[in-house]
Coordinates of C-alpha atoms and ligand atoms in Angstrom, one line a residue:
M1 CA -58.5 25.8 35.1
S2 CA -55.4 23.6 35.9
K3 CA -55.0 19.8 35.0
F4 CA -53.7 18.6 38.0
R5 CA -54.2 19.4 41.4
K6 CA -51.4 19.5 44.2
L7 CA -51.6 17.0 47.3
N8 CA -50.7 17.9 50.9
N9 CA -47.9 15.8 50.6
G10 CA -46.2 17.6 47.2
N11 CA -47.3 14.7 44.8
T12 CA -49.8 15.8 41.9
I13 CA -53.1 14.3 40.7
P14 CA -54.5 14.5 37.6
T15 CA -57.9 16.2 37.5
I16 CA -59.5 13.7 35.1
G17 CA -59.4 10.5 36.0
L18 CA -60.9 7.3 34.4
G19 CA -63.3 5.3 36.4
T20 CA -63.3 1.9 36.0
Y21 CA -66.7 0.4 38.2
K22 CA -68.7 -2.0 36.3
S23 CA -66.2 -1.8 33.5
K24 CA -66.0 -5.4 32.4
P25 CA -63.5 -7.3 31.8
G26 CA -63.4 -8.2 28.1
E27 CA -64.1 -4.1 27.6
V28 CA -61.7 -2.5 30.6
E29 CA -58.2 -3.6 29.0
E30 CA -59.2 -1.3 25.6
A31 CA -60.7 1.4 27.6
V32 CA -57.5 1.8 29.6
K33 CA -55.8 1.2 26.8
Y34 CA -57.2 3.9 24.6
A35 CA -57.9 6.1 27.1
I36 CA -53.8 6.3 27.8
D37 CA -54.0 7.0 24.0
I38 CA -55.8 10.1 23.8
G39 CA -53.8 11.4 27.4
Y40 CA -55.8 9.9 30.7
R41 CA -53.3 9.3 33.2
H42 CA -55.2 8.5 36.5
F43 CA -57.0 5.5 37.0
D44 CA -59.3 4.6 39.7
C45 CA -59.8 1.2 40.2
A46 CA -60.7 -1.2 43.4
W47 CA -59.7 -4.6 44.6
F48 CA -64.1 -4.5 45.1
Y49 CA -64.0 -3.9 41.0
A50 CA -62.9 -7.1 40.5
N51 CA -60.9 -6.1 37.4
E52 CA -58.0 -4.9 38.0
K53 CA -56.3 -8.1 36.5
E54 CA -56.9 -6.5 33.2
V55 CA -56.7 -3.2 34.3
G56 CA -53.3 -3.9 35.0
D57 CA -52.8 -6.0 31.3
A58 CA -53.6 -2.5 29.6
L59 CA -50.9 -0.3 31.7
Q60 CA -48.2 -3.1 31.3
A61 CA -49.1 -3.0 27.4
K62 CA -49.0 0.7 27.3
L63 CA -45.6 0.6 29.2
H64 CA -44.3 -1.6 26.9
E65 CA -45.1 -0.3 23.7
G66 CA -43.4 3.2 25.6
V67 CA -46.4 5.5 25.4
V68 CA -45.7 5.8 28.7
K69 CA -44.2 5.9 32.1
R70 CA -44.6 4.5 35.2
E71 CA -44.0 8.0 36.9
E72 CA -46.4 9.5 34.4
L73 CA -49.3 7.4 35.7
F74 CA -51.3 8.0 38.7
V75 CA -52.9 4.5 39.4
V76 CA -55.5 4.4 42.0
T77 CA -56.8 1.5 44.7
K78 CA -58.7 0.5 47.4
L79 CA -59.1 -1.3 50.2
W80 CA -62.4 -3.0 50.6
N81 CA -64.3 -2.9 54.0
N82 CA -64.0 -7.0 54.7
F83 CA -60.5 -6.1 55.1
H84 CA -60.2 -3.3 57.9
E85 CA -58.2 -5.2 60.7
K86 CA -54.7 -3.6 60.6
K87 CA -53.0 -7.2 59.6
N88 CA -54.9 -6.8 56.6
V89 CA -54.1 -4.0 54.7
V90 CA -50.4 -4.5 53.5
P91 CA -51.7 -7.8 52.4
M92 CA -54.5 -6.4 50.9
L93 CA -52.6 -4.0 48.6
R94 CA -50.2 -6.5 47.8
E95 CA -52.8 -8.5 45.9
S96 CA -54.1 -5.7 44.2
L97 CA -50.6 -4.6 43.1
K98 CA -49.7 -8.2 41.7
S99 CA -53.2 -7.6 39.7
L100 CA -52.2 -4.6 38.3
Q101 CA -48.9 -6.2 37.7
L102 CA -47.3 -2.8 39.3
E103 CA -44.7 -2.3 42.5
Y104 CA -46.8 0.7 43.9
V105 CA -50.0 3.1 43.7
D106 CA -49.8 6.0 43.7
L107 CA -52.7 6.3 46.0
F108 CA -54.5 3.7 48.3
L109 CA -58.0 4.6 50.1
I110 CA -60.2 3.3 52.5
H111 CA -63.0 2.7 50.4
W112 CA -65.7 2.7 53.4
P113 CA -65.5 3.9 57.0
F114 CA -67.7 0.9 58.1
G115 CA -66.2 -2.3 57.8
F116 CA -67.6 -6.2 57.8
K117 CA -66.3 -9.3 59.2
E118 CA -63.4 -10.8 56.9
T119 CA -66.0 -13.8 56.3
A120 CA -68.9 -11.8 55.6
D121 CA -69.8 -11.1 51.9
G122 CA -67.9 -8.7 49.9
L123 CA -72.2 -7.2 50.5
P124 CA -73.7 -9.1 53.1
T125 CA -77.4 -9.2 53.6
D126 CA -77.4 -10.7 56.7
G127 CA -77.5 -7.5 58.7
T128 CA -76.0 -6.9 61.8
A129 CA -74.0 -10.2 62.1
S130 CA -71.2 -9.1 59.8
Y131 CA -71.0 -6.1 60.3
S132 CA -66.7 -6.1 62.1
D133 CA -66.4 -2.7 64.8
V134 CA -63.0 -2.0 63.5
D135 CA -62.5 1.2 64.0
Y136 CA -61.2 3.3 60.7
L137 CA -58.2 4.5 63.2
E138 CA -56.9 0.9 63.2
T139 CA -57.3 0.8 59.5
W140 CA -55.2 4.0 59.4
E141 CA -52.7 2.4 61.0
G142 CA -52.1 -0.2 58.1
M143 CA -52.6 2.5 55.7
E144 CA -49.7 4.3 57.0
E145 CA -47.9 1.0 56.9
C146 CA -48.5 0.9 53.0
V147 CA -46.8 4.2 52.4
K148 CA -44.0 3.1 54.7
S149 CA -43.2 -0.5 52.9
G150 CA -43.2 2.1 49.7
L151 CA -46.5 0.3 48.0
T152 CA -48.1 3.5 47.5
K153 CA -46.6 7.1 47.0
S154 CA -50.6 8.0 48.6
I155 CA -53.0 7.1 51.4
G156 CA -56.7 8.7 51.4
I157 CA -59.9 8.1 52.4
S158 CA -63.9 7.4 50.4
N159 CA -67.1 8.2 52.3
F160 CA -66.1 9.7 55.1
N161 CA -67.9 12.4 55.9
K162 CA -67.0 15.7 57.9
E163 CA -66.3 14.2 61.6
Q164 CA -64.8 11.1 60.5
V165 CA -62.6 13.1 58.7
A166 CA -62.2 15.5 61.7
R167 CA -61.0 12.5 63.7
L168 CA -58.9 11.0 61.3
V169 CA -56.7 14.2 60.9
N170 CA -56.3 14.7 64.9
N171 CA -55.2 10.9 65.2
C172 CA -52.8 9.9 62.8
R173 CA -49.8 10.4 61.6
I174 CA -49.9 10.4 57.8
K175 CA -52.3 13.3 56.8
P176 CA -55.3 11.9 54.3
V177 CA -54.4 13.5 51.1
V178 CA -57.7 12.5 49.2
N179 CA -61.6 12.3 50.3
Q180 CA -63.3 10.6 47.3
V181 CA -66.7 10.9 47.7
E182 CA -70.0 11.1 45.7
V183 CA -70.2 14.6 43.8
N184 CA -72.6 15.5 41.0
P185 CA -75.1 18.0 40.4
N186 CA -77.8 16.5 42.4
I187 CA -75.3 16.2 45.5
N188 CA -72.4 18.8 44.9
Q189 CA -70.7 18.5 48.4
K190 CA -70.0 22.6 48.2
E191 CA -70.1 22.0 52.6
L192 CA -67.9 18.6 52.3
I193 CA -65.4 20.5 49.5
Q194 CA -64.6 23.9 51.8
F195 CA -64.0 21.4 54.8
C196 CA -61.3 19.0 53.2
K197 CA -60.0 22.5 51.5
E198 CA -59.3 23.8 55.1
R199 CA -57.4 20.5 55.8
D200 CA -55.7 20.7 52.7
I201 CA -57.4 17.3 51.5
V202 CA -58.1 17.3 48.2
V203 CA -62.2 15.9 47.3
V204 CA -62.0 13.6 44.2
G205 CA -65.8 13.0 43.4
F206 CA -67.1 9.8 42.0
C207 CA -70.5 9.1 39.9
P208 CA -70.0 12.4 38.4
L209 CA -72.3 11.9 35.9
G210 CA -74.8 10.3 38.0
R211 CA -74.0 7.3 36.8
S212 CA -75.8 8.7 33.5
T213 CA -78.9 6.7 31.7
Q214 CA -78.7 3.9 33.9
S215 CA -79.9 6.4 36.3
T216 CA -83.6 5.7 34.3
T217 CA -83.6 1.8 35.0
I218 CA -82.9 1.9 38.7
S219 CA -85.5 3.1 40.7
T220 CA -83.7 4.1 44.0
Y221 CA -80.9 6.2 41.4
P222 CA -81.4 10.3 41.2
R223 CA -82.1 11.2 37.6
S224 CA -78.9 12.3 36.2
T225 CA -78.3 15.6 35.6
I226 CA -77.2 14.7 31.7
L227 CA -80.8 13.9 31.0
D228 CA -82.1 17.4 32.2
P229 CA -83.8 19.3 29.0
K230 CA -82.1 22.4 30.6
V231 CA -78.5 21.3 30.6
I232 CA -78.8 19.7 27.2
E233 CA -80.0 23.0 26.3
V234 CA -77.0 24.5 27.7
A235 CA -74.7 22.2 26.3
K236 CA -75.5 23.2 22.7
K237 CA -75.0 26.7 23.5
Y238 CA -71.4 25.5 23.9
N239 CA -71.5 23.4 21.1
K240 CA -70.6 20.6 24.1
T241 CA -72.4 17.8 25.3
P242 CA -74.2 17.3 28.2
A243 CA -71.6 15.4 30.0
Q244 CA -69.0 17.9 29.6
V245 CA -70.8 20.9 30.9
I246 CA -71.6 18.8 33.9
L247 CA -67.9 17.8 34.8
R248 CA -67.0 21.4 33.8
Y249 CA -69.0 22.4 36.4
L250 CA -67.5 20.0 38.8
V251 CA -64.0 21.0 38.1
S252 CA -64.9 24.4 38.8
L253 CA -65.6 23.2 42.0
G254 CA -61.8 22.4 43.3
I255 CA -62.3 19.1 42.3
C256 CA -61.1 16.0 40.5
V257 CA -63.2 13.6 38.7
I258 CA -63.3 10.0 37.4
P259 CA -65.6 9.7 35.2
K260 CA -66.0 6.0 34.1
S261 CA -67.2 4.9 30.3
V262 CA -65.9 2.1 28.1
T263 CA -66.8 3.9 25.2
K264 CA -64.4 5.7 22.9
S265 CA -66.1 8.3 22.1
R266 CA -67.2 9.5 25.4
I267 CA -63.9 8.9 26.9
L268 CA -62.3 11.2 24.6
E269 CA -65.5 14.0 25.4
N270 CA -65.1 13.6 29.0
F271 CA -61.5 14.6 28.9
D272 CA -62.1 17.0 26.5
I273 CA -63.4 19.4 28.8
F274 CA -61.0 22.4 29.4
D275 CA -61.9 24.8 26.1
F276 CA -64.2 26.6 27.6
E277 CA -66.0 28.4 30.3
L278 CA -69.5 28.5 31.8
E279 CA -71.8 31.3 31.9
Q280 CA -72.3 32.5 35.1
K281 CA -75.8 32.1 35.0
D282 CA -75.6 28.4 33.5
V283 CA -73.3 27.5 36.7
A284 CA -76.2 29.2 39.2
Y285 CA -78.8 26.4 37.2
L286 CA -76.8 23.6 38.3
D287 CA -76.5 25.2 41.5
S288 CA -79.8 24.9 41.8
C289 CA -79.8 21.0 41.0
N290 CA -78.6 20.2 44.4
T291 CA -80.8 18.0 46.0
N292 CA -78.6 15.9 48.1
Q293 CA -80.1 12.6 46.3
R294 CA -76.9 9.7 45.9
V295 CA -76.3 7.1 43.7
S296 CA -74.8 5.5 46.2
P297 CA -76.2 6.0 49.5
M298 CA -75.4 2.2 51.1
S299 CA -78.3 2.5 53.1
A300 CA -78.4 -1.5 53.4
Y301 CA -75.6 -0.5 56.0
K302 CA -77.1 2.7 57.8
D303 CA -77.3 0.5 61.4
H304 CA -73.8 0.1 61.6
K305 CA -71.6 2.3 63.7
Y306 CA -69.1 4.1 61.0
Y307 CA -71.7 4.2 58.3
P308 CA -71.3 8.0 57.5
F309 CA -74.2 9.2 56.2
Ligands
LIG401 N1 -65.6 5.1 46.1 C1 -66.4 5.2 46.0 O1 -67.2 4.4 47.0 C2 -67.1 5.0 44.7 C3 -68.3 4.5 44.1 C4 -68.8 4.3 43.2 C5 -68.3 4.8 42.2 N2 -66.8 5.1 42.0 C6 -65.7 5.5 41.0 O2 -66.1 6.7 40.2 C7 -66.2 5.6 38.7 C8 -67.2 6.6 37.8 O3 -68.6 7.0 39.0 P1 -70.2 5.8 38.3 O4 -69.0 4.6 37.2 O5 -70.7 5.2 39.7 O6 -70.4 6.6 37.6 P2 -70.4 7.7 36.5 O7 -69.2 8.3 36.1 O8 -71.4 8.8 36.4 O9 -71.4 7.0 34.8 C9 -70.9 6.4 34.4 C10 -72.1 6.0 33.1 O10 -72.0 6.9 32.6 C11 -71.9 6.3 31.3 N3 -71.3 7.9 30.6 C12 -69.7 7.8 30.5 N4 -69.5 9.4 29.9 C13 -70.8 9.6 29.2 C14 -71.0 10.5 28.9 N5 -69.9 11.4 28.1 N6 -72.6 10.5 28.1 C15 -73.6 10.0 28.1 N7 -73.0 8.7 29.1 C16 -72.0 8.8 29.5 C17 -71.1 4.9 31.1 O11 -71.1 4.4 29.9 P3 -70.5 3.0 29.1 O12 -69.3 3.3 30.1 O13 -71.4 2.2 28.7 O14 -69.8 4.6 28.3 C18 -71.4 4.3 32.1 O15 -72.5 4.1 32.3 C19 -66.4 4.3 39.0 O16 -66.2 3.6 37.7 C20 -65.5 4.1 40.0 O17 -64.2 4.2 40.2 C21 -65.8 5.3 43.4

């Protein structure tokens, strides 16, 4: 099982990355520093997460200490939905770079295929009045500019469905290297993974742990398989944790995963999945958990022309 995956432009992406959504200022800096100390090199960030300054502080600290070199890091950020007009793409990446205190990122993604008006809230609640109908093909031209101006090594997409991936691939000059989508045993995305693979696009799975115990407190979330008694039993057999069994299963689907944690023991645990192999019957059980229920359906925007699900 490889610790890196090859991208279609020759670059490589570490198979496991650290997620940073909802990692609070005050917690995320320590989490990123610790993650670098124990070997993480891939960090999944976004303008929308409003914590890139703290992530940048951690990266700078470790670069200055000499623990890691810039070229060994793989830093990802994403363009939020209010900024899909071509003219906004380069400036928004520059804003993230300023917070991250970097000269370039390794991967810049369109966070969602649908856009909102620039003047609207980040997650508008006033219905279609806040929607923008800017085509993601226009946004992509701005993404390509970011590569040409050296602000990012690679570009990709997130939350794009098969039709949107195909339409983009057929209408771009620079191909996306990654499609970042929700993947966990409740939604294993085998079809989309295969579709992307045929187009030489790597899938990065977000919410790999189905938000863990948080899934019991929010009624719209499907219950995370981390809490499934059968998964707990399987984990005991390998002397591993349920999170490790799930991450191992996901990585064996040929994807990258970006579990989020601000807890040192979990950051360590989530990185330690390369020393065991799941038996076929355990893989079959995890396969059987697929119900296609999402933690992140963004269903408030289902009327949007470019809503993907
Ligand atoms: N592209 C997109 O639209 C999109 C959407 C959502 C997420 N993402 C990215 O994907 C990352 C991961 O997704 P996520 O944060 O939504 O969900 P997740 O990684 O599935 O779950 C995170 C939750 O699991 C807990 N956890 C972590 N490791 C654990 C372990 N070993 N055992 C038990 N619980 C554990 C964390 O708690 P503690 O932190 O308290 O330890 C946190 O509450 C995000 O942080 C973000 O970078 C992208």
